[in-house]
Coordinates of C-alpha atoms in Angstrom, one line a residue:
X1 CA 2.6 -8.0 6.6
X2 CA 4.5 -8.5 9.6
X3 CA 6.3 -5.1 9.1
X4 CA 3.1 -3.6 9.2
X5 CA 2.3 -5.2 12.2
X6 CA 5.4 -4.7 14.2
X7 CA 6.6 -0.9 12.3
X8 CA 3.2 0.4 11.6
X9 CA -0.1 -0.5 13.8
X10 CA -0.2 -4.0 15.6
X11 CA -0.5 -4.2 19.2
X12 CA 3.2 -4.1 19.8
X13 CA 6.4 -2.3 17.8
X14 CA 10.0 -3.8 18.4
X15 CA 12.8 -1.8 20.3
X16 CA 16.6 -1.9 20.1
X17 CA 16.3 -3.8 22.7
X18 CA 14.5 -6.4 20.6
X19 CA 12.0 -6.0 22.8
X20 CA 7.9 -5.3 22.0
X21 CA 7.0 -2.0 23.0
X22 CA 3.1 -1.5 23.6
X23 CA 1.3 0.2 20.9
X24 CA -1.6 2.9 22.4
X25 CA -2.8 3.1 18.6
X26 CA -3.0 -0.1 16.9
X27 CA -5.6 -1.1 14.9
X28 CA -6.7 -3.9 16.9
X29 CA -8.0 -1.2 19.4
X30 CA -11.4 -1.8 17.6
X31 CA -11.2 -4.6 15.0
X32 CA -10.2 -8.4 14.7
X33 CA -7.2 -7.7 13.1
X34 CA -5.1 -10.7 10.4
X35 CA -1.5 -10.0 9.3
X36 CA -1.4 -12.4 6.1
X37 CA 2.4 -13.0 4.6
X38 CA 2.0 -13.5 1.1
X39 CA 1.9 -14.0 -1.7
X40 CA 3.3 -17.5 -0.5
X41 CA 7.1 -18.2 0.7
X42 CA 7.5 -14.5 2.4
X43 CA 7.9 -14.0 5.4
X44 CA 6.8 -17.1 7.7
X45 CA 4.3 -18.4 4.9
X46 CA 5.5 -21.0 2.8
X47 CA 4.9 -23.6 0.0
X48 CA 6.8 -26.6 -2.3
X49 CA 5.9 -24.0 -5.3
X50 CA 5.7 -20.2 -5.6
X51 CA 3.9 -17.2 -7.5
X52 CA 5.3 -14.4 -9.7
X53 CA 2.2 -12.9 -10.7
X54 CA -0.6 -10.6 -9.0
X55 CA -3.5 -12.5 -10.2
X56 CA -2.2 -16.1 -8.8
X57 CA -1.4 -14.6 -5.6
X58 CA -4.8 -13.3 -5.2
X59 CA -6.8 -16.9 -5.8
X60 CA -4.6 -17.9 -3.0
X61 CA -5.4 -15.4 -0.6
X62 CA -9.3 -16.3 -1.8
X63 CA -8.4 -19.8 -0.9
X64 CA -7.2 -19.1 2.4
X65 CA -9.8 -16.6 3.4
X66 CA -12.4 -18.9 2.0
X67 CA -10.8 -21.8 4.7
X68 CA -10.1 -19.5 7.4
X69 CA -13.8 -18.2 7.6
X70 CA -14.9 -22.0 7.6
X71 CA -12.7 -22.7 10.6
X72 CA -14.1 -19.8 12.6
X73 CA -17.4 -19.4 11.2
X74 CA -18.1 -17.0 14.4
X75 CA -15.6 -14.0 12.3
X76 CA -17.6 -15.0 9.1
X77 CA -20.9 -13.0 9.8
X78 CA -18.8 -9.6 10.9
X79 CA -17.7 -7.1 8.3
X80 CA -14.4 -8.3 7.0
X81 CA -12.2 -5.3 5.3
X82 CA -8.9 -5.7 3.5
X83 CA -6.1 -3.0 3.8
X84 CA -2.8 -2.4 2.5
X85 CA 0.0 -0.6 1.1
X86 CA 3.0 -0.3 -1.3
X87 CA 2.4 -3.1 -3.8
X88 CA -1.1 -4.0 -2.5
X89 CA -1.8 -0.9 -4.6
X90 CA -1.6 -4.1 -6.9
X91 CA -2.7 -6.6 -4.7
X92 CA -6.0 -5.3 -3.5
X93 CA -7.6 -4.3 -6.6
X94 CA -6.8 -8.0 -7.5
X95 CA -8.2 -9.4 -4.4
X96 CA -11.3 -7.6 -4.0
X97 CA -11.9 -8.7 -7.3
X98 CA -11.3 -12.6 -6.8
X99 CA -13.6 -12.2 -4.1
X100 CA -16.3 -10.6 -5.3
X101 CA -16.9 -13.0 -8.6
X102 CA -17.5 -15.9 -5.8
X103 CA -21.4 -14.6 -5.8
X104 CA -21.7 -18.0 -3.0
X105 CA -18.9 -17.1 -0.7
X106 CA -17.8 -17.4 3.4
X107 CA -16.3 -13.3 3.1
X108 CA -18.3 -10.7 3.9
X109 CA -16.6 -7.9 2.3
X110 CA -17.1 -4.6 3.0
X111 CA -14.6 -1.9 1.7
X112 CA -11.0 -1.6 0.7
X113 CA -7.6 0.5 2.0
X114 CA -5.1 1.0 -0.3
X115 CA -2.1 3.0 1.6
X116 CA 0.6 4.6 -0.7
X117 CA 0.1 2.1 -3.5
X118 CA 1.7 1.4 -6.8
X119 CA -1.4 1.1 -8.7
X120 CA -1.8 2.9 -12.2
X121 CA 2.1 3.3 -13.2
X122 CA 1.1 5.3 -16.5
X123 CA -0.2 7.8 -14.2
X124 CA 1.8 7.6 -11.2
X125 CA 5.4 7.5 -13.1
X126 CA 4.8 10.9 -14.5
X127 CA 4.7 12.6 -10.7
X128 CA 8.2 11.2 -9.7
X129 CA 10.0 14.1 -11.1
X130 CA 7.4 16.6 -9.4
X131 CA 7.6 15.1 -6.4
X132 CA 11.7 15.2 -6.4
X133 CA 11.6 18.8 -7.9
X134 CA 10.1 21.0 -5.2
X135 CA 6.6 20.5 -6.1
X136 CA 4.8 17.9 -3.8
X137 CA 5.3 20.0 -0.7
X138 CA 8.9 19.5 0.3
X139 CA 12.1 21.1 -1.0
X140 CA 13.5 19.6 -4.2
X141 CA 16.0 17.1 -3.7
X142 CA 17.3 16.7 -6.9
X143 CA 19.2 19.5 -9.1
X144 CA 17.4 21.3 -12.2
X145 CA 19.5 19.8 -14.9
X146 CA 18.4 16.4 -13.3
X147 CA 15.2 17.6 -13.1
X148 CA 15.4 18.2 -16.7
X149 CA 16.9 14.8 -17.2
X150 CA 13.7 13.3 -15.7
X151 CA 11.4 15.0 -17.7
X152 CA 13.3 14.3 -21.0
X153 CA 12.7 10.5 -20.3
X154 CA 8.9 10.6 -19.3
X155 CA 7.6 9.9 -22.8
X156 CA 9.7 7.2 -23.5
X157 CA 8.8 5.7 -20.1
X158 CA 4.7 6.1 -20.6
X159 CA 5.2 4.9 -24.1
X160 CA 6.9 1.6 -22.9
X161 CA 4.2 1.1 -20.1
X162 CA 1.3 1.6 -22.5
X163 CA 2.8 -1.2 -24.6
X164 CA 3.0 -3.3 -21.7
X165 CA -0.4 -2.3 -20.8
X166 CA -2.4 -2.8 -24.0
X167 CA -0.1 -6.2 -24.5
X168 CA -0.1 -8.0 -21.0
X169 CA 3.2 -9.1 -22.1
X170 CA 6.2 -10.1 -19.7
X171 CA 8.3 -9.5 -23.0
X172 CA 7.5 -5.6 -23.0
X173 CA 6.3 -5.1 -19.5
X174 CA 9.8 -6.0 -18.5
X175 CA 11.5 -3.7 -20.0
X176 CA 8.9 -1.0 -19.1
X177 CA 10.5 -1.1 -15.4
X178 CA 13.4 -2.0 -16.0
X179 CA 13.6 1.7 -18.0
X180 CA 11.0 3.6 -16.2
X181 CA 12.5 2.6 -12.5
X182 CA 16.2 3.5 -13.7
X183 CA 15.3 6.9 -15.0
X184 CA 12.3 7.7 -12.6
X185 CA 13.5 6.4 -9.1
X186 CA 17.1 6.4 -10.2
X187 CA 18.3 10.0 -9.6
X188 CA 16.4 10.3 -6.7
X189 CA 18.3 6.8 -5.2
X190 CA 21.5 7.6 -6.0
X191 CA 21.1 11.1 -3.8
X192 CA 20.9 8.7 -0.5
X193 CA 17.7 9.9 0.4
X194 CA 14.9 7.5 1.7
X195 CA 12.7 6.4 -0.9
X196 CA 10.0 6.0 1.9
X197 CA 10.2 9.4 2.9
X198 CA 11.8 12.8 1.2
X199 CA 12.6 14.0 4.8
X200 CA 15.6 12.3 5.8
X201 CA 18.5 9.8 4.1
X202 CA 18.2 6.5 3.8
X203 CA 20.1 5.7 7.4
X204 CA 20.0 1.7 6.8
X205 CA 20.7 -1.3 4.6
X206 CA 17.6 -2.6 5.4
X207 CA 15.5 -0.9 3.6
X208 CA 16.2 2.8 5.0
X209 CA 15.2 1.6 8.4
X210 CA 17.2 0.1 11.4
X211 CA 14.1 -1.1 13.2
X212 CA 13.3 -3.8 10.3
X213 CA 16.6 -5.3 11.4
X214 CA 15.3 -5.3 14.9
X215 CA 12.0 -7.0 14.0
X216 CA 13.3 -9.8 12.0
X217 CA 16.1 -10.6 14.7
X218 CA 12.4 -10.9 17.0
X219 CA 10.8 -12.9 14.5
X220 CA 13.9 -15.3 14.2
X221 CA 14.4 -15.5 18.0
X222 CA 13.3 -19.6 18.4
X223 CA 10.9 -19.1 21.4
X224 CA 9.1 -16.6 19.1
X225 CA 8.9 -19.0 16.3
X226 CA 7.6 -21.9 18.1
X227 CA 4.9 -19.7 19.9
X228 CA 4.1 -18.7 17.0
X229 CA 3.9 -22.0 15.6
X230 CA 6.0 -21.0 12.2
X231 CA 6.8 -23.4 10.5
X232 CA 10.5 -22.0 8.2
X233 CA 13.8 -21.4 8.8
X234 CA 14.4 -18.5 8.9
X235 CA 12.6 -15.1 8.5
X236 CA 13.5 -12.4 6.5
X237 CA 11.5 -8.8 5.9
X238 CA 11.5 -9.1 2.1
X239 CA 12.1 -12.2 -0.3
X240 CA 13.6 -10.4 -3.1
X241 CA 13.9 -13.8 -5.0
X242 CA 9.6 -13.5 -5.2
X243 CA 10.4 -9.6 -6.0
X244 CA 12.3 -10.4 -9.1
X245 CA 10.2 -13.8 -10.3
X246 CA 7.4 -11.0 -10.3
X247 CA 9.0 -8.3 -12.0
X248 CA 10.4 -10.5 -14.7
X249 CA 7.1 -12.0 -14.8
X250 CA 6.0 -8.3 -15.9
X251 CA 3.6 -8.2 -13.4
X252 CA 4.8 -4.4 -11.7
X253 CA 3.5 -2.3 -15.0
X254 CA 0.5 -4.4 -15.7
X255 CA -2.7 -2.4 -14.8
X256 CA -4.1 -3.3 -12.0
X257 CA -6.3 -0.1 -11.7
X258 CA -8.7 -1.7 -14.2
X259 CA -10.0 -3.4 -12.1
X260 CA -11.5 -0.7 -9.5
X261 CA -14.1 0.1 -11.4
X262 CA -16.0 -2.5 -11.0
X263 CA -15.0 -2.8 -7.3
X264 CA -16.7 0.6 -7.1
X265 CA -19.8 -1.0 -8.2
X266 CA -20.3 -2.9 -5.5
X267 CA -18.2 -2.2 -2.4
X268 CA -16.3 1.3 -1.3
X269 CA -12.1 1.7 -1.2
X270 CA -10.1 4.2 0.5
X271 CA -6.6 5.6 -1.1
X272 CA -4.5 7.2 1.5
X273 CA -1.7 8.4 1.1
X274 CA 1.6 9.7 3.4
X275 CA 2.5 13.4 1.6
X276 CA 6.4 12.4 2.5
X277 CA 6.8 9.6 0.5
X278 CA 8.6 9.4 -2.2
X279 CA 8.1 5.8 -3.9
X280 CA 4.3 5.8 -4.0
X281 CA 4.1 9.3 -3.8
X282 CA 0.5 11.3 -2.8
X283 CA 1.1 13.1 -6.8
X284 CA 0.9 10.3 -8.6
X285 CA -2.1 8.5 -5.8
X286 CA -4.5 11.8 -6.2
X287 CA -3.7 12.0 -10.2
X288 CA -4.6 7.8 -10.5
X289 CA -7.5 8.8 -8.5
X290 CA -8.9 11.7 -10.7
X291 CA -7.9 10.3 -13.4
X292 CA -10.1 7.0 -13.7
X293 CA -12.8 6.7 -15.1
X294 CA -15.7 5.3 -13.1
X295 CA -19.6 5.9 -13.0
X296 CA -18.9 8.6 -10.5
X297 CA -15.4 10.0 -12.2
X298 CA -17.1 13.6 -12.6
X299 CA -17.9 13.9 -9.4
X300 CA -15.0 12.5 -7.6
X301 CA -12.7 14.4 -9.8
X302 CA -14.4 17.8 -9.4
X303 CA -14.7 17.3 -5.7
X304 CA -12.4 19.8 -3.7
X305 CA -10.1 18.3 -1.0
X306 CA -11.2 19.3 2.6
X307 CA -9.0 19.7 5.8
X308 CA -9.0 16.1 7.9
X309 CA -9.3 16.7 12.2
X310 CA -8.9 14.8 14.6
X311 CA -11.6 16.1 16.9
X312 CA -11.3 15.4 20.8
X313 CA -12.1 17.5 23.9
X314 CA -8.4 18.5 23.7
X315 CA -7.5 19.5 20.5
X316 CA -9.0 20.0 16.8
X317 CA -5.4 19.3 14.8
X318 CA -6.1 19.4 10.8
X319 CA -3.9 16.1 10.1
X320 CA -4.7 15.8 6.4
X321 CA -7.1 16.3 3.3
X322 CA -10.2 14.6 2.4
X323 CA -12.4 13.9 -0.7
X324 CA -15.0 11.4 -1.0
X325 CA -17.7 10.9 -3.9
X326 CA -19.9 7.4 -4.2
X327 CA -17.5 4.4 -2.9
X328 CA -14.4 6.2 -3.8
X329 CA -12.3 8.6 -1.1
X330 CA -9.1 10.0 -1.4
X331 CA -7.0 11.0 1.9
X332 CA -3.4 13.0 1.7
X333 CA -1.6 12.4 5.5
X334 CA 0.4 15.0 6.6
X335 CA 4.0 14.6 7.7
X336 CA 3.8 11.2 6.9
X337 CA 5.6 8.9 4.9
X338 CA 5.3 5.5 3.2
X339 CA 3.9 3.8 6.3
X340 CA 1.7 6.3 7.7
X341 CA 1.1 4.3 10.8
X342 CA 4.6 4.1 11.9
X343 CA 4.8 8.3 11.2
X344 CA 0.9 9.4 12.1
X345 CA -0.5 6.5 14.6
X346 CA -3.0 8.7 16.2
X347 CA -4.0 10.1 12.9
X348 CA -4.4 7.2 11.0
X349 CA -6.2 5.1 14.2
X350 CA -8.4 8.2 13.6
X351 CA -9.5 7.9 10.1
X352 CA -9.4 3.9 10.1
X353 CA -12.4 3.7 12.6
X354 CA -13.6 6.7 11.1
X355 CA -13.5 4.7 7.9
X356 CA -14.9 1.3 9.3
X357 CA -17.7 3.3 10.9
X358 CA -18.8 4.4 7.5
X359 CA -18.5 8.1 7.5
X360 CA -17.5 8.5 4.1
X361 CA -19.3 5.9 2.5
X362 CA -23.3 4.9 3.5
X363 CA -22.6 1.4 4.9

């Protein structure tokens, strides 16, 4: 989470200069804001044992929440809202729903934010190839015979995450992305292109962008680590040993979106998504979406999308798309990619107070 905070909308970003640069659209401009690491031993957090599985990592953050509300009992009475992106399209579905079983509990949950998430893969692997072939908004990338290539794997792919999905099994969910990831993200990899965003190439080792490399040189700087009061090492952006412990775990196919429906029931989440991205892509978010089936799934699905302004004294600037029905809203970001923060700041500082004030949901 420290990415978000320093790439995307904390108070401060990190320059070349590995200096922080002030941030005019953070999302501490009108909320309490917590950056959690986790699951445990990424980033500065850290434990004598580790996760590899959603569900585990989710009764932790319950634990920790549960504490941290104790300690500061004063935060405890305001609305408390979770958001994330990428693989909290797992994450949060699993949280919100560790919370909400505590019926006696210190966390006064409100909504959800899921940003560009990997949530249902049945649903979302089949709009890789669309979104690489010309038909998500940008040019195609890839060629038509590869194209081709894509589409003649999709079954097999589906077929392999359905058996995960109907088994829970590490034994078949394993090879479900091992198979699915080679022939679905593959192609589009091997063209150089940043996963995060069809616009550009991928211009750094560290995943696609230089100023990760710039944040964790910040974040290792000692003065920074003792006023922080961490308590590791070293810090790193990503722990790709927890990465593979929780893919070989099969946790990455499992389905996670199963879980929303009762969410629904009880508290309202937003999907957002960058229409640039490639990896989570805004296809495969808005299919997910219409695709589940909820109390409300006629209505949601039937709902048109509707142009998203920013409206000041200045300008009125469509930014995105909108559709809400019951607890459930669906939001496709322009020109943005992966981390719409980082790519839309005043955008999505628009919609996130929008969303906290409850405009698309009665509070």
């Amino acid at each position: 989470s420290l990415t978000g905070l320093f790439l995307e909308l904390g108070p401060s970003s990190i320059g070349a200069d590995i200096k922080p640069i002030y941030n005019d659209f953070s999302w501490n401009n009108n909320a309490s804001v917590i950056f959690l690491d986790q699951p445990i031993n990424v980033g500065y957090s850290y434990s004598g044992s580790s996760v590899s599985d959603t569900v585990a990592a989710g009764k932790d953050v319950y634990a920790l929440l549960t504490l941290f509300f104790k300690q500061f009992p004063e935060y405890a009475v305001q609305d408390f809202h979770i958001a994330g992106e990428s693989y909290a399209g797992h994450y949060i579905p699993v949280m919100a729903s560790e919370i909400l079983s505590h019926k006696k509990r210190n966390i006064n949950l409100k909504s959800v934010l899921i940003g560009n998430g990997l949530t249902d893969g049945l649903t979302q692997y089949e709009y890789y190839r669309p979104m690489a072939c010309g038909e998500g908004g940008y040019e195609a990338v890839l060629s038509e015979s590869e194209c081709q290539s894509m589409d003649n794997s999709l079954e097999r792919c589906q077929g392999l995450i359905s058996r995960c999905q109907e088994s829970g099994s590490a034994f078949l969910c394993v090879p479900a992305t091992m198979y699915c990831n080679n022939n679905m993200i593959g192609p589009y990899q091997r063209t150089g292109r940043n996963v995060y965003d069809i616009r550009g190439p991928c211009e750094d080792g560290n995943l696609c962008y230089a100023a990760l490399g710039w944040v964790a040189e910040y974040l290792n700087r000692p003065e920074v680590m003792e006023a922080v009061g961490a308590e590791v090492s070293s810090y790193d952006s990503c722990n790709m040993n927890i990465n593979r412990d929780f893919m070989f775990a099969g946790d990455w196919m499992k389905p996670y979106h199963s879980l929303v429906p009762q969410i629904l029931a009880e508290i309202p989440i937003l999907v957002y998504a960058g229409d640039a991205d490639y990896i989570c892509n805004w296809l495969g978010n808005q299919a997910w979406v219409n695709e589940l089936e909820w109390s409300g799934h006629k209505d949601f699905a039937d709902k048109d999308l509707e142009g998203l302004t920013i409206k000041s004294d200045e300008k009125s600037e469509e930014y995105g798309k909108v559709k809400s029905s019951g607890n459930f809203t669906f939001m496709q970001i322009y020109q943005a990619g992966h981390m719409v923060p980082m790519d839309q700041p005043e955008a999505s500082l628009d919609f996130y107070n929008r969303w906290l004030g409850g405009e698309w949901f009665s509070k």
